[in-house]
PDB file of C-alpha atoms and ligand atoms in Angstrom:
ATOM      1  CA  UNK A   4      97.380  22.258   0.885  1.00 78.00           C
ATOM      2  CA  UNK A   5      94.102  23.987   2.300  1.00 88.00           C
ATOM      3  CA  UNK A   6      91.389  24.782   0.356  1.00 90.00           C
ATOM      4  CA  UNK A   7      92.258  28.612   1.268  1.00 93.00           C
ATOM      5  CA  UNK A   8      96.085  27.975  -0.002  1.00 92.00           C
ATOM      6  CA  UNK A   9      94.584  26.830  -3.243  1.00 92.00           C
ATOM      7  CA  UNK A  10      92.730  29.354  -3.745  1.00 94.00           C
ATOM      8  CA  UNK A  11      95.703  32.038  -2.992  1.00 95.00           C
ATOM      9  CA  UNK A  12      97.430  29.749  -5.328  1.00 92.00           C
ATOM     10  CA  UNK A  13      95.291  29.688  -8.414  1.00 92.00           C
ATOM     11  CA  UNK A  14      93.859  33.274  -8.461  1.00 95.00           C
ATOM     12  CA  UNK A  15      96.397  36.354  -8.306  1.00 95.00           C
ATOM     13  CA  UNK A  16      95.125  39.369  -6.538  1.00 97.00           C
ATOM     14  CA  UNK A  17      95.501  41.424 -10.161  1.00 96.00           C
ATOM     15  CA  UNK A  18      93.323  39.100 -12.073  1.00 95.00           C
ATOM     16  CA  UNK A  19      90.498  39.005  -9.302  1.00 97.00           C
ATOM     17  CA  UNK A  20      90.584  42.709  -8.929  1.00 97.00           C
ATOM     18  CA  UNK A  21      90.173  42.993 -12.098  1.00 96.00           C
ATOM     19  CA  UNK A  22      87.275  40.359 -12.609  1.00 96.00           C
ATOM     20  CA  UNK A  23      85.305  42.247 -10.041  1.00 97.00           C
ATOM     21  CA  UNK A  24      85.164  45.507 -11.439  1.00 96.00           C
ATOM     22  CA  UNK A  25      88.314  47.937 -10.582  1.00 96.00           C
ATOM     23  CA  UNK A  26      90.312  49.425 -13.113  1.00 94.00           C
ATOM     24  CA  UNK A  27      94.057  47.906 -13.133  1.00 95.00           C
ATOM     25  CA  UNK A  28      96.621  49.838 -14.454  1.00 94.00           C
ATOM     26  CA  UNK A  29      99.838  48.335 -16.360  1.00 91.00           C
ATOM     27  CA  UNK A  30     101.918  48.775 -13.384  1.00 93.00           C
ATOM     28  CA  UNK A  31      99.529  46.823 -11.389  1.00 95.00           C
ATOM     29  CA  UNK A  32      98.206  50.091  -9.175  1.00 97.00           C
ATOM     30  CA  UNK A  33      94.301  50.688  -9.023  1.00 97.00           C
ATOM     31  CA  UNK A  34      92.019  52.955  -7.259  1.00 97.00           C
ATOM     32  CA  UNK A  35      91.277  51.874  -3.865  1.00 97.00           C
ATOM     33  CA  UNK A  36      87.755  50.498  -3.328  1.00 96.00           C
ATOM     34  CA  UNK A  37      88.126  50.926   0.795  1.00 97.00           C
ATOM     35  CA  UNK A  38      88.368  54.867   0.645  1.00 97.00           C
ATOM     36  CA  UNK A  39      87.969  57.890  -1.118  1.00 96.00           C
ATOM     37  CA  UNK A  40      90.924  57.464  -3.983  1.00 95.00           C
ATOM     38  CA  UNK A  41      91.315  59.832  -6.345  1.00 92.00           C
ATOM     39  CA  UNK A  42      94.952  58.837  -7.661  1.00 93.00           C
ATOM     40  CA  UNK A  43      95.525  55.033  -8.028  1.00 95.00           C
ATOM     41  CA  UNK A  44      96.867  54.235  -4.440  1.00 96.00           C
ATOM     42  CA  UNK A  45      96.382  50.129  -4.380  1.00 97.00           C
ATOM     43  CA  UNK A  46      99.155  48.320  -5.719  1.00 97.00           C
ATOM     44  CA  UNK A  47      98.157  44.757  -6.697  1.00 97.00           C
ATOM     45  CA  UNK A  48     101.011  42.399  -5.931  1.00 96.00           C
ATOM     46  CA  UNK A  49     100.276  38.659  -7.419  1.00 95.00           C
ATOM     47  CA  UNK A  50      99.974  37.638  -3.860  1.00 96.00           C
ATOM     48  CA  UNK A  51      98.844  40.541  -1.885  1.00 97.00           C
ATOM     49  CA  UNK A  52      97.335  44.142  -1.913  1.00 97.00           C
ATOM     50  CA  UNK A  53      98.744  47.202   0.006  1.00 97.00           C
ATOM     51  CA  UNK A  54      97.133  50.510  -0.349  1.00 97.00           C
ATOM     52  CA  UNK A  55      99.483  53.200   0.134  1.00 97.00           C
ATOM     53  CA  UNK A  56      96.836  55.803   1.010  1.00 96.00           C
ATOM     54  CA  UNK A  57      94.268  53.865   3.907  1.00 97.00           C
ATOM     55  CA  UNK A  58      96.770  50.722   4.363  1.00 97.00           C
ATOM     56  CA  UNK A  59      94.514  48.460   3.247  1.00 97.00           C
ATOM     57  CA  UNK A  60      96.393  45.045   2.978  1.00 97.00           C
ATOM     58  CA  UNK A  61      95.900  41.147   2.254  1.00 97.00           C
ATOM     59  CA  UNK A  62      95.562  38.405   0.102  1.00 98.00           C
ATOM     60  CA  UNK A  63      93.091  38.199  -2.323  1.00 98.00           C
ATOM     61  CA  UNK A  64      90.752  36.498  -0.412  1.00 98.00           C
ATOM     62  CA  UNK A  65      90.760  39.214   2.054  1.00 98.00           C
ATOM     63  CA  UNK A  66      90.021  41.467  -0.693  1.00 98.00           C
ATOM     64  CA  UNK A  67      86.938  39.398  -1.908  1.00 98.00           C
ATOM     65  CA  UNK A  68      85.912  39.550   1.595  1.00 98.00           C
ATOM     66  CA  UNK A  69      86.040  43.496   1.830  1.00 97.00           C
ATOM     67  CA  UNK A  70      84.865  43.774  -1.350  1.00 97.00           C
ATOM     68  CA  UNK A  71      81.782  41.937  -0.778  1.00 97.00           C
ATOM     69  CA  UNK A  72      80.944  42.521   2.654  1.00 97.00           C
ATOM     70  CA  UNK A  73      81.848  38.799   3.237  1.00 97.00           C
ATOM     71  CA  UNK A  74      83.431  36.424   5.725  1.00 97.00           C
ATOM     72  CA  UNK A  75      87.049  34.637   5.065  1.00 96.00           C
ATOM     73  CA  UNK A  76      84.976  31.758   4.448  1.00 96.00           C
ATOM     74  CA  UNK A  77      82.178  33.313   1.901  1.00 97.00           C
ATOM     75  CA  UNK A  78      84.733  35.341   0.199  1.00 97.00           C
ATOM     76  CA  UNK A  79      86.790  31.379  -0.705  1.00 96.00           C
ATOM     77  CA  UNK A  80      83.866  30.308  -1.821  1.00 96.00           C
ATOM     78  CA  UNK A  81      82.558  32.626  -3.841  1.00 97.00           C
ATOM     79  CA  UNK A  82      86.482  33.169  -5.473  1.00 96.00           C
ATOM     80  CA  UNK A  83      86.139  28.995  -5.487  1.00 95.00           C
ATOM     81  CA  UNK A  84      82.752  29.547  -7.864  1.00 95.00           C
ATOM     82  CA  UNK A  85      83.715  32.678  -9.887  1.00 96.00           C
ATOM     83  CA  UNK A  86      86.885  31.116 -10.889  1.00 94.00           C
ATOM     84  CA  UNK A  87      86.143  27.790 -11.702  1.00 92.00           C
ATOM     85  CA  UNK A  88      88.330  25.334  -8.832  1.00 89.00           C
ATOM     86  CA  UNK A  89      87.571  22.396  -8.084  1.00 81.00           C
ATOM     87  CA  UNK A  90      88.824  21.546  -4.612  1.00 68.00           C
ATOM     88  CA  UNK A  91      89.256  17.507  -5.009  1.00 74.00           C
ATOM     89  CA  UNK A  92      91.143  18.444  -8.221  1.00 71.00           C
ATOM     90  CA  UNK A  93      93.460  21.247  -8.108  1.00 60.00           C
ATOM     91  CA  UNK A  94      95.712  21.425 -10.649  1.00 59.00           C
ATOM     92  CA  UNK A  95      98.634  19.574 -10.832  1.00 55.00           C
ATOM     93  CA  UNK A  96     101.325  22.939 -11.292  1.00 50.00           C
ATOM     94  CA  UNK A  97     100.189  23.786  -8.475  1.00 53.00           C
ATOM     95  CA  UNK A  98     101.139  21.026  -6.235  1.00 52.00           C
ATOM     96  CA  UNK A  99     104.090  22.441  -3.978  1.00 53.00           C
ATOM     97  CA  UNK A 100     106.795  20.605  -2.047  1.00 52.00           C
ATOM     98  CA  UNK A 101     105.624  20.160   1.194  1.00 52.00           C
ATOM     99  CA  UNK A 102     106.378  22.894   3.269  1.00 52.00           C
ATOM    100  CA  UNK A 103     109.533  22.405   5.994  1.00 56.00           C
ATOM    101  CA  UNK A 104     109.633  24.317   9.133  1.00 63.00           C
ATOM    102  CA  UNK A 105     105.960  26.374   7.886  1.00 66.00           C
ATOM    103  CA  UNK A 106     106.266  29.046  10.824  1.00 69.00           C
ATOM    104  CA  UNK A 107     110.132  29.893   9.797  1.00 68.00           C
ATOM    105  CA  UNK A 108     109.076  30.087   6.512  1.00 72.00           C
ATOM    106  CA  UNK A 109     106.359  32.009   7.556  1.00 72.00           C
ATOM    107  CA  UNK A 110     107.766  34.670   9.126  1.00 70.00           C
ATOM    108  CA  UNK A 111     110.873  34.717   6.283  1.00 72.00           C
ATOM    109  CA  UNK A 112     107.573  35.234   4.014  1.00 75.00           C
ATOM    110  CA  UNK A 113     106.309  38.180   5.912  1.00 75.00           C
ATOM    111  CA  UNK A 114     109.489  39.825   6.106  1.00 75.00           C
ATOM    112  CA  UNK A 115     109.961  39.466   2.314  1.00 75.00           C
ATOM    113  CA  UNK A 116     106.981  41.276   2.009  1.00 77.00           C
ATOM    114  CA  UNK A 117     107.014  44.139   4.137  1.00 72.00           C
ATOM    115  CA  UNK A 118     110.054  44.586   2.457  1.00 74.00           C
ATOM    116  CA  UNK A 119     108.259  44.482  -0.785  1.00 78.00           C
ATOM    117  CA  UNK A 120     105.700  46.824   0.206  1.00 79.00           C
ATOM    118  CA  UNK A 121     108.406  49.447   1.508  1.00 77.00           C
ATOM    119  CA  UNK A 122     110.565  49.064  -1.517  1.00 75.00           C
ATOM    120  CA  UNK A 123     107.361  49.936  -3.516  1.00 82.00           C
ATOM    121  CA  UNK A 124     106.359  52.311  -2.223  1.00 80.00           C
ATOM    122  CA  UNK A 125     109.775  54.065  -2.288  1.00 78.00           C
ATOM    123  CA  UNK A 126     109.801  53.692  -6.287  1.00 81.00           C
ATOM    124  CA  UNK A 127     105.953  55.341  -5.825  1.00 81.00           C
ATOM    125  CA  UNK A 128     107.616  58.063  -4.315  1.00 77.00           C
ATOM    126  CA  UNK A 129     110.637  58.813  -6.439  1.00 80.00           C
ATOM    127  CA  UNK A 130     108.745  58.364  -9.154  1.00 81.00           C
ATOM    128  CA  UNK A 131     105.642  60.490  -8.148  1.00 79.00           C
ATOM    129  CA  UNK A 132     108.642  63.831  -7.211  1.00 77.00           C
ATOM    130  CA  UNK A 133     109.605  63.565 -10.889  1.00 80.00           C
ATOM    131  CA  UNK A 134     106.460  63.189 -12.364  1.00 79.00           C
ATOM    132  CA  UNK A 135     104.328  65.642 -10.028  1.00 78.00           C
ATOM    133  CA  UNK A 136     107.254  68.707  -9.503  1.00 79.00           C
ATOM    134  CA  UNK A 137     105.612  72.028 -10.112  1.00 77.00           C
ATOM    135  CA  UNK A 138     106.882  73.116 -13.215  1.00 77.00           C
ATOM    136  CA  UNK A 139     106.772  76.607 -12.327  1.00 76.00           C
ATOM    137  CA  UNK A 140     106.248  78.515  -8.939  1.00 72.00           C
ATOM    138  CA  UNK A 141     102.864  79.249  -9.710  1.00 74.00           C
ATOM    139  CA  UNK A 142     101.684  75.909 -10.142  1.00 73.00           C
ATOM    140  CA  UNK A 143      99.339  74.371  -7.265  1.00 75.00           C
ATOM    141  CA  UNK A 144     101.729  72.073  -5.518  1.00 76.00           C
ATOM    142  CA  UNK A 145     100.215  68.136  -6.444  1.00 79.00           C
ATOM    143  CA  UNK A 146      98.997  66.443  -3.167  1.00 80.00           C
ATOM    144  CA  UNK A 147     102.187  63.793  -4.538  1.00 80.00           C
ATOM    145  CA  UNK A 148     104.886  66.067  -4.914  1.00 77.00           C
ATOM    146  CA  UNK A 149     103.764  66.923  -1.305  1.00 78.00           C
ATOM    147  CA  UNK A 150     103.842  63.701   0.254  1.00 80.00           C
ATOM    148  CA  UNK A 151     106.863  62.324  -2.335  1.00 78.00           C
ATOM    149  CA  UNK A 152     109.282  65.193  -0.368  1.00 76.00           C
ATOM    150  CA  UNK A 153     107.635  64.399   3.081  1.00 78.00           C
ATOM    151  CA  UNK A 154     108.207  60.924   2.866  1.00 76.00           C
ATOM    152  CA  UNK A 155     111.263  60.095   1.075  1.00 75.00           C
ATOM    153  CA  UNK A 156     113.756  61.020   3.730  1.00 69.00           C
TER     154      UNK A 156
HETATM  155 ZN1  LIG B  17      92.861  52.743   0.426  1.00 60.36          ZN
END
């Protein structure tokens, strides 16, 4: 495993989010840091973060790396000193069966997750047209009602 892999491995996009300052809700959604975001639009996945308003995505050492102005490189390291792992020693629940066939898998692992991502933000959506219909005519339509009826078809 790469020191990047082990990394990915050991710290969960939620937790480091969290650890550097943004507010994580239960339902793993925060505001996102890379625009103006009134409404949590960032869902934190344990792997990877997709917000649904810029489309802002990665893992979490690409957050690290946006975060902090950082490379790839700075971001591991500094996720490698804020959290505590020791490279020559990772820890032994994390050792994985050696990977067969890494592109296939891969690409199966990409798929899965745009998958992911769509299927979230589907629930987002159903769940934002309940939550957000105006309750009478007069009401101010929400900017999420809005984009809930635009984009569920
Ligand atoms: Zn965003």
């Amino acid at each position: 495993m790469t020191w990047f892999e082990l990394i990915k491995q050991v710290v969960r996009v939620p937790e480091a989010a969290a650890y550097y300052g943004l507010q994580v809700s239960r339902n793993s959604m925060a505001c996102c840091p890379f625009h103006d975001d009134r409404h949590p639009s960032m869902k934190l996945n344990e792997r990877y973060f997709y917000c649904f308003g810029c489309g802002a995505t990665g893992d979490v050492i690409d957050l690290v790396a946006r975060l902090f102005g950082l490379s790839s490189y700075e971001a591991a390291k500094k996720l490698t000193h804020d959290f505590g792992i020791d490279p020559d020693n990772p820890p032994a629940a994390i050792a994985l069966p050696k990977p067969e066939r890494p592109l296939l898998r891969a690409y199966r692992q990409e798929e899965v997750r745009c998958l992911r991502v769509l299927c979230d933000y589907l629930h987002l959506l159903e769940s934002w047209k309940v939550q957000y219909t105006p309750k009478t005519p007069e009401d101010v339509l929400d900017d999420r009602f809005v984009e809930a009826c635009q984009m569920l078809d």
